[in-house]
């Protein structure tokens, strides 16, 4: 484990995770006016389809936005395959399309190239980034700053939850909402952050694990993907994220009575749809940990219960918090430095 005279291993990531309640409050206090302006422009343009472009952690935020857009706005939405444009030179007709690029840095060449292509093909383009004036912002007609502030640890934490909240508020504003469903999130996030001891206890289960399965359905599925990414990039523990439906279509065969499984099960349609999967996992004797509603946690081997009464569509903003902490605690327990995973850079310049 490498150290510097002034910074202990994991100190930067820990500090940035702790900033998340304040970041969420900043988005609500300072970000809403710009979000409403962008939402009004989207309403005027009346797109018939939404395309989301992102990589890595931001890709999971975009996946969350896909659920929001299809459920709350009734618009079809999809995630782009950037290589269709950057490698194959495809130029689809993007008339009446809203193209949203989600990126922490806004600097990856493939994100910029795809945004430029979408704009030239007729799309209304929107950049959602943490760097005002980034290349993606400059390539887009509209832009939103997620207001997370500089993020120095390589694993993205506060930028992810800031992206989620910004995207939620945007979709809510487009449908005519006032953002009130999200009003209590900063306080709830702070209360979850105070329960670190519970996460430390859970982390003991995974210190010597050889693999980990993470599953969910509905709005929780992007959380499963992001949790798996955080575990892999910090602790190097192989973590497989599956939709609960996909898990039953084959991968369930690798689960046995020594297999650790984390399920994200919120109150609402997604958690209800996951219940048959939880039953099958219990039948297999899996070491099942549930993060989500108290009712679902009660039926698991262990878990982390979120406060009751959280709307399902904003629950992912809170559900990821104990899972970020879990990735951190497992990494530190393994003698690694979560601030600087090997072979990674903060800005990944794919083409």
Tab-separated table of C-alpha atoms in Angstrom, residues 6-316:
chain	number	residue	atom	x	y	z
A	6	UNK	CA	0.321	14.003	3.949
A	7	UNK	CA	-2.333	11.604	2.632
A	8	UNK	CA	-3.105	8.160	4.007
A	9	UNK	CA	-4.383	5.423	1.673
A	10	UNK	CA	-8.097	5.868	1.071
A	11	UNK	CA	-8.240	9.311	2.633
A	12	UNK	CA	-9.231	11.077	-0.591
A	13	UNK	CA	-12.008	8.667	-1.514
A	14	UNK	CA	-13.319	8.724	2.064
A	15	UNK	CA	-13.392	12.516	2.054
A	16	UNK	CA	-15.207	12.665	-1.276
A	17	UNK	CA	-17.788	10.091	-0.205
A	18	UNK	CA	-18.411	12.181	2.911
A	19	UNK	CA	-19.067	15.268	0.759
A	20	UNK	CA	-22.095	13.719	-0.930
A	21	UNK	CA	-24.849	15.121	1.304
A	22	UNK	CA	-23.478	18.635	0.738
A	23	UNK	CA	-23.134	18.010	-3.008
A	24	UNK	CA	-26.750	16.831	-3.234
A	25	UNK	CA	-27.868	19.953	-1.370
A	26	UNK	CA	-25.835	22.117	-3.774
A	27	UNK	CA	-27.543	20.547	-6.770
A	28	UNK	CA	-30.942	21.265	-5.203
A	29	UNK	CA	-30.072	24.831	-4.184
A	30	UNK	CA	-27.877	26.010	-7.066
A	31	UNK	CA	-28.551	23.621	-9.902
A	32	UNK	CA	-32.337	23.736	-10.185
A	33	UNK	CA	-32.660	27.061	-12.080
A	34	UNK	CA	-30.400	25.858	-14.908
A	35	UNK	CA	-32.063	22.430	-14.889
A	36	UNK	CA	-35.481	24.043	-15.307
A	37	UNK	CA	-34.249	26.207	-18.180
A	38	UNK	CA	-32.908	23.159	-19.997
A	39	UNK	CA	-36.121	21.243	-19.262
A	40	UNK	CA	-38.166	24.085	-20.735
A	41	UNK	CA	-36.099	23.991	-23.943
A	42	UNK	CA	-36.511	20.226	-24.185
A	43	UNK	CA	-40.254	20.707	-23.735
A	44	UNK	CA	-40.327	23.244	-26.562
A	45	UNK	CA	-38.408	20.923	-28.902
A	46	UNK	CA	-40.612	17.894	-28.121
A	47	UNK	CA	-38.152	15.064	-28.843
A	48	UNK	CA	-39.619	11.691	-29.764
A	49	UNK	CA	-36.587	9.632	-28.704
A	50	UNK	CA	-33.696	10.044	-26.263
A	51	UNK	CA	-30.168	8.718	-26.745
A	52	UNK	CA	-27.720	8.606	-23.827
A	53	UNK	CA	-23.969	8.548	-24.372
A	54	UNK	CA	-21.534	7.746	-21.547
A	55	UNK	CA	-18.707	5.528	-20.331
A	56	UNK	CA	-17.853	3.871	-17.013
A	57	UNK	CA	-19.580	5.230	-13.929
A	58	UNK	CA	-21.412	7.823	-16.011
A	59	UNK	CA	-22.772	4.991	-18.144
A	60	UNK	CA	-24.525	3.665	-15.057
A	61	UNK	CA	-25.982	7.111	-14.381
A	62	UNK	CA	-27.185	7.167	-17.989
A	63	UNK	CA	-28.776	3.755	-17.507
A	64	UNK	CA	-30.698	5.184	-14.559
A	65	UNK	CA	-31.831	8.075	-16.750
A	66	UNK	CA	-33.071	5.585	-19.350
A	67	UNK	CA	-35.439	4.095	-16.776
A	68	UNK	CA	-36.600	7.555	-15.713
A	69	UNK	CA	-37.220	8.741	-19.260
A	70	UNK	CA	-39.170	5.691	-20.317
A	71	UNK	CA	-41.231	5.422	-17.113
A	72	UNK	CA	-41.796	9.087	-16.251
A	73	UNK	CA	-41.881	10.661	-19.721
A	74	UNK	CA	-43.142	7.775	-21.816
A	75	UNK	CA	-40.369	8.321	-24.368
A	76	UNK	CA	-38.243	5.501	-25.770
A	77	UNK	CA	-34.625	5.824	-24.687
A	78	UNK	CA	-31.445	3.968	-25.493
A	79	UNK	CA	-27.730	3.931	-24.750
A	80	UNK	CA	-25.477	4.592	-27.714
A	81	UNK	CA	-22.709	2.417	-29.089
A	82	UNK	CA	-20.171	5.125	-29.863
A	83	UNK	CA	-18.045	2.943	-32.107
A	84	UNK	CA	-20.858	2.907	-34.678
A	85	UNK	CA	-19.864	6.500	-35.374
A	86	UNK	CA	-16.212	6.680	-34.304
A	87	UNK	CA	-15.047	3.369	-35.826
A	88	UNK	CA	-17.652	2.613	-38.495
A	89	UNK	CA	-18.574	6.123	-39.576
A	90	UNK	CA	-22.344	5.663	-39.185
A	91	UNK	CA	-24.436	8.812	-39.574
A	92	UNK	CA	-28.032	8.046	-38.484
A	93	UNK	CA	-30.885	10.505	-38.900
A	94	UNK	CA	-31.298	12.118	-35.473
A	95	UNK	CA	-34.227	14.385	-36.280
A	96	UNK	CA	-36.453	14.848	-33.202
A	97	UNK	CA	-33.862	13.072	-31.021
A	98	UNK	CA	-32.566	14.378	-27.696
A	99	UNK	CA	-28.946	13.271	-27.314
A	100	UNK	CA	-27.645	13.463	-23.727
A	101	UNK	CA	-23.942	12.958	-23.054
A	102	UNK	CA	-23.138	12.175	-19.415
A	103	UNK	CA	-19.494	12.507	-18.363
A	104	UNK	CA	-17.553	13.502	-15.285
A	105	UNK	CA	-14.734	15.206	-17.205
A	106	UNK	CA	-16.386	15.770	-20.566
A	107	UNK	CA	-13.021	15.102	-22.154
A	108	UNK	CA	-13.022	11.642	-23.716
A	109	UNK	CA	-12.569	11.897	-27.509
A	110	UNK	CA	-15.272	9.343	-28.338
A	111	UNK	CA	-17.848	11.216	-26.247
A	112	UNK	CA	-16.963	14.452	-28.000
A	113	UNK	CA	-17.006	12.853	-31.453
A	114	UNK	CA	-20.372	11.191	-30.914
A	115	UNK	CA	-21.883	14.395	-29.549
A	116	UNK	CA	-20.638	16.335	-32.558
A	117	UNK	CA	-22.023	13.696	-34.909
A	118	UNK	CA	-25.410	13.696	-33.150
A	119	UNK	CA	-25.648	17.459	-33.382
A	120	UNK	CA	-24.747	17.488	-37.076
A	121	UNK	CA	-27.340	14.734	-37.661
A	122	UNK	CA	-30.129	16.894	-36.268
A	123	UNK	CA	-30.272	16.025	-32.563
A	124	UNK	CA	-30.808	18.426	-29.709
A	125	UNK	CA	-27.618	17.842	-27.707
A	126	UNK	CA	-27.210	18.169	-23.938
A	127	UNK	CA	-24.008	17.716	-21.926
A	128	UNK	CA	-24.289	16.676	-18.260
A	129	UNK	CA	-20.786	16.994	-16.800
A	130	UNK	CA	-18.776	18.042	-13.768
A	131	UNK	CA	-16.521	20.385	-15.781
A	132	UNK	CA	-18.144	23.521	-17.116
A	133	UNK	CA	-16.624	24.401	-20.483
A	134	UNK	CA	-15.386	20.861	-21.187
A	135	UNK	CA	-15.018	19.690	-24.811
A	136	UNK	CA	-18.347	17.834	-24.546
A	137	UNK	CA	-20.016	20.991	-23.228
A	138	UNK	CA	-18.613	23.008	-26.115
A	139	UNK	CA	-19.860	20.421	-28.598
A	140	UNK	CA	-23.398	20.523	-27.163
A	141	UNK	CA	-26.228	22.965	-27.622
A	142	UNK	CA	-27.232	22.729	-23.952
A	143	UNK	CA	-25.179	21.941	-20.840
A	144	UNK	CA	-25.685	21.196	-17.151
A	145	UNK	CA	-23.002	21.259	-14.460
A	146	UNK	CA	-23.565	18.584	-11.775
A	147	UNK	CA	-21.732	20.819	-9.274
A	148	UNK	CA	-19.837	18.050	-7.486
A	149	UNK	CA	-16.605	20.035	-7.284
A	150	UNK	CA	-13.153	18.613	-8.065
A	151	UNK	CA	-12.909	14.849	-7.607
A	152	UNK	CA	-9.347	13.617	-7.038
A	153	UNK	CA	-9.805	9.967	-6.112
A	154	UNK	CA	-9.878	7.762	-9.183
A	155	UNK	CA	-13.113	5.959	-8.196
A	156	UNK	CA	-16.023	8.292	-8.891
A	157	UNK	CA	-18.372	8.691	-5.940
A	158	UNK	CA	-19.727	12.194	-5.453
A	159	UNK	CA	-19.858	12.855	-9.199
A	160	UNK	CA	-22.030	9.756	-9.631
A	161	UNK	CA	-24.685	10.739	-7.107
A	162	UNK	CA	-24.597	14.323	-8.416
A	163	UNK	CA	-25.235	12.991	-11.929
A	164	UNK	CA	-28.129	10.868	-10.678
A	165	UNK	CA	-29.790	13.773	-8.906
A	166	UNK	CA	-29.249	16.162	-11.823
A	167	UNK	CA	-30.768	13.662	-14.255
A	168	UNK	CA	-33.701	13.002	-11.932
A	169	UNK	CA	-34.448	16.708	-11.517
A	170	UNK	CA	-34.197	17.216	-15.266
A	171	UNK	CA	-36.681	14.454	-16.075
A	172	UNK	CA	-38.956	15.606	-13.256
A	173	UNK	CA	-38.901	19.188	-14.573
A	174	UNK	CA	-39.677	18.046	-18.132
A	175	UNK	CA	-42.792	16.262	-16.846
A	176	UNK	CA	-43.813	19.387	-14.908
A	177	UNK	CA	-42.632	18.387	-11.435
A	178	UNK	CA	-41.212	20.719	-8.815
A	179	UNK	CA	-38.394	18.493	-7.521
A	180	UNK	CA	-40.023	18.087	-4.115
A	181	UNK	CA	-39.567	14.307	-4.107
A	182	UNK	CA	-35.813	14.893	-3.896
A	183	UNK	CA	-35.956	17.584	-1.210
A	184	UNK	CA	-35.033	15.338	1.711
A	185	UNK	CA	-32.231	13.413	0.024
A	186	UNK	CA	-29.281	15.349	1.525
A	187	UNK	CA	-30.454	14.681	5.086
A	188	UNK	CA	-31.151	11.026	4.317
A	189	UNK	CA	-27.734	10.697	2.696
A	190	UNK	CA	-26.115	12.136	5.822
A	191	UNK	CA	-27.983	9.649	8.023
A	192	UNK	CA	-26.786	6.746	5.868
A	193	UNK	CA	-23.213	8.013	5.998
A	194	UNK	CA	-23.385	7.908	9.802
A	195	UNK	CA	-23.987	4.127	9.724
A	196	UNK	CA	-20.459	3.212	8.637
A	197	UNK	CA	-20.112	0.579	11.364
A	198	UNK	CA	-22.871	-1.480	9.730
A	199	UNK	CA	-20.997	-1.455	6.430
A	200	UNK	CA	-17.711	-2.389	8.092
A	201	UNK	CA	-19.422	-5.449	9.524
A	202	UNK	CA	-20.771	-6.407	6.096
A	203	UNK	CA	-17.346	-5.928	4.528
A	204	UNK	CA	-15.937	-8.710	6.701
A	205	UNK	CA	-17.935	-11.176	4.588
A	206	UNK	CA	-16.063	-10.234	1.406
A	207	UNK	CA	-12.451	-9.709	2.469
A	208	UNK	CA	-11.449	-13.181	1.289
A	209	UNK	CA	-14.145	-13.728	-1.352
A	210	UNK	CA	-13.066	-14.915	-4.785
A	211	UNK	CA	-16.073	-13.467	-6.611
A	212	UNK	CA	-19.242	-11.515	-5.939
A	213	UNK	CA	-22.633	-11.392	-7.649
A	214	UNK	CA	-24.722	-8.206	-7.464
A	215	UNK	CA	-28.288	-8.154	-8.730
A	216	UNK	CA	-31.387	-5.989	-8.899
A	217	UNK	CA	-34.277	-5.056	-11.136
A	218	UNK	CA	-35.812	-1.810	-12.360
A	219	UNK	CA	-34.322	1.403	-11.030
A	220	UNK	CA	-31.967	-0.639	-8.844
A	221	UNK	CA	-30.238	-2.358	-11.763
A	222	UNK	CA	-27.959	0.609	-12.588
A	223	UNK	CA	-27.024	0.607	-8.888
A	224	UNK	CA	-25.991	-3.048	-9.163
A	225	UNK	CA	-23.815	-2.193	-12.158
A	226	UNK	CA	-22.194	0.748	-10.399
A	227	UNK	CA	-21.604	-1.229	-7.191
A	228	UNK	CA	-19.900	-3.994	-9.174
A	229	UNK	CA	-17.720	-1.438	-10.938
A	230	UNK	CA	-16.697	0.168	-7.632
A	231	UNK	CA	-15.797	-3.209	-6.098
A	232	UNK	CA	-13.749	-4.290	-9.117
A	233	UNK	CA	-11.848	-1.063	-9.679
A	234	UNK	CA	-10.899	-0.593	-6.020
A	235	UNK	CA	-10.428	-4.092	-4.541
A	236	UNK	CA	-9.839	-6.074	-7.783
A	237	UNK	CA	-12.463	-8.569	-6.589
A	238	UNK	CA	-14.395	-9.928	-9.617
A	239	UNK	CA	-17.969	-8.676	-9.247
A	240	UNK	CA	-20.690	-9.657	-11.701
A	241	UNK	CA	-23.753	-7.425	-12.054
A	242	UNK	CA	-26.929	-9.023	-13.396
A	243	UNK	CA	-30.499	-7.984	-13.824
A	244	UNK	CA	-32.497	-10.349	-11.638
A	245	UNK	CA	-34.298	-11.582	-14.747
A	246	UNK	CA	-31.017	-12.292	-16.531
A	247	UNK	CA	-29.619	-14.024	-13.447
A	248	UNK	CA	-32.380	-16.621	-13.710
A	249	UNK	CA	-31.586	-17.194	-17.397
A	250	UNK	CA	-28.374	-19.091	-16.697
A	251	UNK	CA	-25.910	-17.367	-14.345
A	252	UNK	CA	-27.859	-18.630	-11.317
A	253	UNK	CA	-26.096	-21.937	-11.909
A	254	UNK	CA	-22.839	-20.514	-10.528
A	255	UNK	CA	-24.496	-19.558	-7.224
A	256	UNK	CA	-24.127	-22.061	-4.378
A	257	UNK	CA	-24.046	-22.098	-0.584
A	258	UNK	CA	-20.686	-20.334	-0.434
A	259	UNK	CA	-21.484	-17.697	-3.085
A	260	UNK	CA	-21.791	-14.142	-1.802
A	261	UNK	CA	-24.658	-12.260	-3.442
A	262	UNK	CA	-25.727	-8.648	-2.908
A	263	UNK	CA	-29.249	-7.702	-3.985
A	264	UNK	CA	-30.574	-4.149	-4.257
A	265	UNK	CA	-34.288	-4.335	-3.486
A	266	UNK	CA	-36.139	-1.090	-3.006
A	267	UNK	CA	-39.793	-0.621	-2.192
A	268	UNK	CA	-41.837	-0.466	-5.380
A	269	UNK	CA	-42.182	-2.324	-8.655
A	270	UNK	CA	-38.494	-3.156	-9.032
A	271	UNK	CA	-38.213	-4.686	-5.587
A	272	UNK	CA	-41.423	-6.654	-6.107
A	273	UNK	CA	-40.134	-7.969	-9.445
A	274	UNK	CA	-36.943	-9.086	-7.678
A	275	UNK	CA	-38.724	-11.113	-5.000
A	276	UNK	CA	-38.858	-14.391	-7.012
A	277	UNK	CA	-35.106	-14.024	-7.600
A	278	UNK	CA	-34.479	-13.563	-3.885
A	279	UNK	CA	-36.480	-16.722	-3.259
A	280	UNK	CA	-34.396	-18.702	-5.727
A	281	UNK	CA	-31.181	-17.369	-4.177
A	282	UNK	CA	-32.329	-18.488	-0.749
A	283	UNK	CA	-33.136	-21.920	-2.172
A	284	UNK	CA	-29.587	-22.118	-3.500
A	285	UNK	CA	-28.260	-21.336	-0.028
A	286	UNK	CA	-26.502	-18.190	-1.197
A	287	UNK	CA	-24.887	-15.858	1.322
A	288	UNK	CA	-27.464	-13.158	0.558
A	289	UNK	CA	-27.078	-9.537	1.618
A	290	UNK	CA	-29.845	-7.104	0.696
A	291	UNK	CA	-29.558	-3.323	0.433
A	292	UNK	CA	-32.912	-1.589	0.219
A	293	UNK	CA	-36.280	-1.532	1.925
A	294	UNK	CA	-36.547	-2.846	5.495
A	295	UNK	CA	-39.059	-5.475	4.337
A	296	UNK	CA	-36.628	-6.993	1.850
A	297	UNK	CA	-33.650	-6.772	4.205
A	298	UNK	CA	-35.604	-8.715	6.856
A	299	UNK	CA	-35.653	-11.811	4.653
A	300	UNK	CA	-31.903	-11.884	3.951
A	301	UNK	CA	-28.854	-13.278	5.732
A	302	UNK	CA	-27.793	-9.688	6.406
A	303	UNK	CA	-28.339	-6.301	4.914
A	304	UNK	CA	-28.473	-2.549	5.041
A	305	UNK	CA	-31.972	-1.101	5.344
A	306	UNK	CA	-32.725	2.300	3.892
A	307	UNK	CA	-35.228	4.555	5.653
A	308	UNK	CA	-38.864	3.781	4.843
A	309	UNK	CA	-40.919	5.948	2.532
A	310	UNK	CA	-38.302	6.712	-0.133
A	311	UNK	CA	-39.778	7.036	-3.617
A	312	UNK	CA	-38.471	4.244	-5.838
A	313	UNK	CA	-37.329	6.592	-8.590
A	314	UNK	CA	-34.914	8.454	-6.288
A	315	UNK	CA	-33.870	5.466	-4.172
A	316	UNK	CA	-30.757	4.767	-6.327
